[in-house]
Amino acid sequence: MGAPAFHAEDRRLRDGQVDRRTFVKVVTTAAAAVGLSSTAAARIVEAASKGLKPSVIWLHFQECTGCTESLLRTTHPGLADLILDLISLDYHETLLAAAGHQAEEVLAKTMTEQAGKYVLVVEGAIPTKDGGIYCQIGGRTALDILKEAGEKAGAIIAIGSCASWGGIPSADPNPTGATGAPTILQGKTVVTLPGCPANPYILLGTVLQYVALGTLPALDDKGQPKFAYGRTIHEHCPRRAHFDAGRFVETFGDANHREGYCLYKMGCKGPATHASCSTLHFGEMVDAWPIGIGHPCFGCTEQKLAFRVPLHDTVEIERPTPPDTYPPIHAEQGRVTPWATGLVGLAGGALLGAGWRFAKNMEGEPKPPAGPDEEKEVR
Ligand code: SF4
Ligand code: SF4
């Protein structure tokens, strides 16, 4: 496969060439970010230095291109490093300088020459209604293109909620019958990376593992890598301590909001959303994720929540939380009224008086015979 026809900026970055030290650092950082070992990183470096880069075909269907935009914002590694040193991005409609027949020829050629080996990345939902006519590229429906590209792929990754389960295009009433890649490619393993957008590091981690080990990460029953979707946002949210303490934002902009309290009452879907945004932020910026900037989690990875449950509706808490199972940190304190104080005083006085009278009575009565132990003590 010849060098793809990328935009001038990408060519400039390619011509600058990354030295080996930088490259090793980039790979190790990327591998560590997604939990791969340093041994795996070394294998990636070795494979890449031998020119063994997996061919990647990236298809765009019904979507906003936000997932690609999110990828463009990575710097560890940056997209240029990713393209030039880790994978061979042979077809990507947003980045290709080629257009029309020239671009479609690149796609056909890659599918033929790299059959059974290329990684297919799907971005966007696939319309199925009326024969799939609502999304066509080069005169072919998305449905057709995906079926052909999926059939010949070595690995398939659906990036973003659109490609994973339909995303925004599938929101009610779903006029185009939009759905995700797994529904179209039934019987094939499709790694799904939902999110709106998906976090680029999760894609990177999945691709790196495929490059280094020839395997895919452990997946759950929805095809999601467990390393990224095994927990809810609520489980590792930096505002969790406020939730447990019962400190909530009541209205946007109130004093509690300014204090960074929990956003549950504002409709935060974190307790029912499986994702890793709270640990892998976006755009290489600390706290660049919804809750980090003071907005409730929208639940964008969850088919049953995103674009269905209104933004500010609260969700059920899926798992027991400390306030349900342990005493709360700020326990409700009862107040003692003067009446109650008087009654307690009366009761206490009566008890003391009864005790004193009982003791006096005992003094005047004959003592019971001592037991054997008491006898020993007396001697
Ligand atoms: S998942 Fe969201 S960000 Fe990604 S393409 Fe779809 S709408 Fe855009
Ligand atoms: S409800 Fe939302 S803001 Fe509050 S702790 Fe859970 S995930 Fe964080």
PDB file of N, CA and C and ligand atoms in Angstrom, residues 232-244 247-248 260-265 267-272 289 291 295-297 315 317, ligand 2:
ATOM      1  N   THR A 232     -18.952   2.409  36.684  1.00  0.00           N
ATOM      2  CA  THR A 232     -19.748   3.606  36.422  1.00  0.00           C
ATOM      3  C   THR A 232     -18.929   4.853  36.774  1.00  0.00           C
ATOM      4  N   ILE A 233     -19.323   5.959  36.178  1.00  0.00           N
ATOM      5  CA  ILE A 233     -18.696   7.251  36.487  1.00  0.00           C
ATOM      6  C   ILE A 233     -18.785   7.524  37.989  1.00  0.00           C
ATOM      7  N   HIS A 234     -19.928   7.184  38.556  1.00  0.00           N
ATOM      8  CA  HIS A 234     -20.197   7.432  39.975  1.00  0.00           C
ATOM      9  C   HIS A 234     -19.171   6.744  40.879  1.00  0.00           C
ATOM     10  N   GLU A 235     -18.629   5.607  40.412  1.00  0.00           N
ATOM     11  CA  GLU A 235     -17.706   4.836  41.242  1.00  0.00           C
ATOM     12  C   GLU A 235     -16.357   5.523  41.401  1.00  0.00           C
ATOM     13  N   HIS A 236     -15.964   6.324  40.403  1.00  0.00           N
ATOM     14  CA  HIS A 236     -14.672   7.008  40.568  1.00  0.00           C
ATOM     15  C   HIS A 236     -14.806   8.494  40.222  1.00  0.00           C
ATOM     16  N   CYS A 237     -15.899   9.078  40.676  1.00  0.00           N
ATOM     17  CA  CYS A 237     -16.130  10.506  40.419  1.00  0.00           C
ATOM     18  C   CYS A 237     -15.441  11.340  41.498  1.00  0.00           C
ATOM     19  N   PRO A 238     -14.765  12.417  41.120  1.00  0.00           N
ATOM     20  CA  PRO A 238     -14.111  13.247  42.145  1.00  0.00           C
ATOM     21  C   PRO A 238     -15.100  13.933  43.084  1.00  0.00           C
ATOM     22  N   ARG A 239     -16.397  13.979  42.712  1.00  0.00           N
ATOM     23  CA  ARG A 239     -17.403  14.607  43.604  1.00  0.00           C
ATOM     24  C   ARG A 239     -18.086  13.575  44.503  1.00  0.00           C
ATOM     25  N   ARG A 240     -17.631  12.327  44.454  1.00  0.00           N
ATOM     26  CA  ARG A 240     -18.307  11.257  45.163  1.00  0.00           C
ATOM     27  C   ARG A 240     -18.371  11.505  46.682  1.00  0.00           C
ATOM     28  N   ALA A 241     -17.325  12.097  47.223  1.00  0.00           N
ATOM     29  CA  ALA A 241     -17.330  12.355  48.671  1.00  0.00           C
ATOM     30  C   ALA A 241     -18.496  13.267  49.042  1.00  0.00           C
ATOM     31  N   HIS A 242     -18.834  14.209  48.174  1.00  0.00           N
ATOM     32  CA  HIS A 242     -19.967  15.107  48.450  1.00  0.00           C
ATOM     33  C   HIS A 242     -21.288  14.338  48.386  1.00  0.00           C
ATOM     34  N   PHE A 243     -21.383  13.418  47.422  1.00  0.00           N
ATOM     35  CA  PHE A 243     -22.592  12.585  47.341  1.00  0.00           C
ATOM     36  C   PHE A 243     -22.768  11.815  48.653  1.00  0.00           C
ATOM     37  N   ASP A 244     -21.678  11.178  49.094  1.00  0.00           N
ATOM     38  CA  ASP A 244     -21.756  10.363  50.305  1.00  0.00           C
ATOM     39  C   ASP A 244     -22.087  11.208  51.542  1.00  0.00           C
ATOM     40  N   ARG A 247     -24.074  16.302  50.264  1.00  0.00           N
ATOM     41  CA  ARG A 247     -23.919  17.712  49.859  1.00  0.00           C
ATOM     42  C   ARG A 247     -24.186  17.830  48.361  1.00  0.00           C
ATOM     43  N   PHE A 248     -25.294  18.454  48.000  1.00  0.00           N
ATOM     44  CA  PHE A 248     -25.727  18.490  46.600  1.00  0.00           C
ATOM     45  C   PHE A 248     -25.895  19.911  46.081  1.00  0.00           C
ATOM     46  N   GLY A 260     -18.419  23.003  44.339  1.00  0.00           N
ATOM     47  CA  GLY A 260     -18.078  21.753  43.649  1.00  0.00           C
ATOM     48  C   GLY A 260     -18.796  20.547  44.211  1.00  0.00           C
ATOM     49  N   TYR A 261     -20.000  20.747  44.754  1.00  0.00           N
ATOM     50  CA  TYR A 261     -20.745  19.633  45.343  1.00  0.00           C
ATOM     51  C   TYR A 261     -21.297  18.694  44.267  1.00  0.00           C
ATOM     52  N   CYS A 262     -21.886  17.601  44.713  1.00  0.00           N
ATOM     53  CA  CYS A 262     -22.404  16.558  43.812  1.00  0.00           C
ATOM     54  C   CYS A 262     -23.566  17.088  42.950  1.00  0.00           C
ATOM     55  N   LEU A 263     -23.609  16.629  41.699  1.00  0.00           N
ATOM     56  CA  LEU A 263     -24.589  17.127  40.728  1.00  0.00           C
ATOM     57  C   LEU A 263     -25.781  16.170  40.545  1.00  0.00           C
ATOM     58  N   TYR A 264     -25.931  15.218  41.454  1.00  0.00           N
ATOM     59  CA  TYR A 264     -27.000  14.215  41.284  1.00  0.00           C
ATOM     60  C   TYR A 264     -28.376  14.854  41.129  1.00  0.00           C
ATOM     61  N   LYS A 265     -28.686  15.828  41.970  1.00  0.00           N
ATOM     62  CA  LYS A 265     -30.019  16.440  41.924  1.00  0.00           C
ATOM     63  C   LYS A 265     -30.224  17.287  40.672  1.00  0.00           C
ATOM     64  N   GLY A 267     -29.569  16.103  37.807  1.00  0.00           N
ATOM     65  CA  GLY A 267     -29.816  15.137  36.729  1.00  0.00           C
ATOM     66  C   GLY A 267     -28.596  14.342  36.325  1.00  0.00           C
ATOM     67  N   CYS A 268     -27.578  14.314  37.172  1.00  0.00           N
ATOM     68  CA  CYS A 268     -26.353  13.587  36.795  1.00  0.00           C
ATOM     69  C   CYS A 268     -26.659  12.097  36.589  1.00  0.00           C
ATOM     70  N   LYS A 269     -26.245  11.577  35.426  1.00  0.00           N
ATOM     71  CA  LYS A 269     -26.502  10.171  35.089  1.00  0.00           C
ATOM     72  C   LYS A 269     -25.306   9.281  35.462  1.00  0.00           C
ATOM     73  N   GLY A 270     -24.313   9.867  36.150  1.00  0.00           N
ATOM     74  CA  GLY A 270     -23.114   9.116  36.518  1.00  0.00           C
ATOM     75  C   GLY A 270     -23.384   7.795  37.225  1.00  0.00           C
ATOM     76  N   PRO A 271     -24.404   7.726  38.123  1.00  0.00           N
ATOM     77  CA  PRO A 271     -24.624   6.459  38.814  1.00  0.00           C
ATOM     78  C   PRO A 271     -25.066   5.314  37.902  1.00  0.00           C
ATOM     79  N   ALA A 272     -25.525   5.619  36.689  1.00  0.00           N
ATOM     80  CA  ALA A 272     -25.989   4.561  35.788  1.00  0.00           C
ATOM     81  C   ALA A 272     -25.203   4.529  34.481  1.00  0.00           C
ATOM     82  N   TRP A 289     -14.034  17.438  31.167  1.00  0.00           N
ATOM     83  CA  TRP A 289     -15.111  16.456  30.997  1.00  0.00           C
ATOM     84  C   TRP A 289     -16.318  17.040  31.720  1.00  0.00           C
ATOM     85  N   ILE A 291     -18.581  16.609  34.233  1.00  0.00           N
ATOM     86  CA  ILE A 291     -18.641  16.851  35.679  1.00  0.00           C
ATOM     87  C   ILE A 291     -17.475  17.724  36.131  1.00  0.00           C
ATOM     88  N   HIS A 295     -21.006  20.327  35.040  1.00  0.00           N
ATOM     89  CA  HIS A 295     -22.268  19.928  34.415  1.00  0.00           C
ATOM     90  C   HIS A 295     -22.555  18.459  34.713  1.00  0.00           C
ATOM     91  N   PRO A 296     -23.835  18.099  34.885  1.00  0.00           N
ATOM     92  CA  PRO A 296     -24.120  16.684  35.141  1.00  0.00           C
ATOM     93  C   PRO A 296     -23.699  15.795  33.976  1.00  0.00           C
ATOM     94  N   CYS A 297     -23.328  14.564  34.307  1.00  0.00           N
ATOM     95  CA  CYS A 297     -23.062  13.556  33.270  1.00  0.00           C
ATOM     96  C   CYS A 297     -24.366  13.305  32.513  1.00  0.00           C
ATOM     97  N   VAL A 315     -31.618   9.677  37.885  1.00  0.00           N
ATOM     98  CA  VAL A 315     -31.680   8.238  37.614  1.00  0.00           C
ATOM     99  C   VAL A 315     -31.654   7.467  38.923  1.00  0.00           C
ATOM    100  N   ILE A 317     -30.227   4.948  41.613  1.00  0.00           N
ATOM    101  CA  ILE A 317     -28.883   4.551  42.025  1.00  0.00           C
ATOM    102  C   ILE A 317     -28.806   3.035  41.864  1.00  0.00           C
TER     103      ILE A 317
HETATM  104  S1  SF4 B   2     -24.061  11.721  41.121  1.00  0.00           S
HETATM  105 FE1  SF4 B   2     -22.725  12.471  39.450  1.00  0.00          FE
HETATM  106  S2  SF4 B   2     -21.591  14.232  40.341  1.00  0.00           S
HETATM  107 FE2  SF4 B   2     -22.496  13.078  42.041  1.00  0.00          FE
HETATM  108  S3  SF4 B   2     -20.846  11.684  42.665  1.00  0.00           S
HETATM  109 FE3  SF4 B   2     -22.178  10.544  41.240  1.00  0.00          FE
HETATM  110  S4  SF4 B   2     -21.219  10.816  39.245  1.00  0.00           S
HETATM  111 FE4  SF4 B   2     -20.334  12.392  40.583  1.00  0.00          FE
END
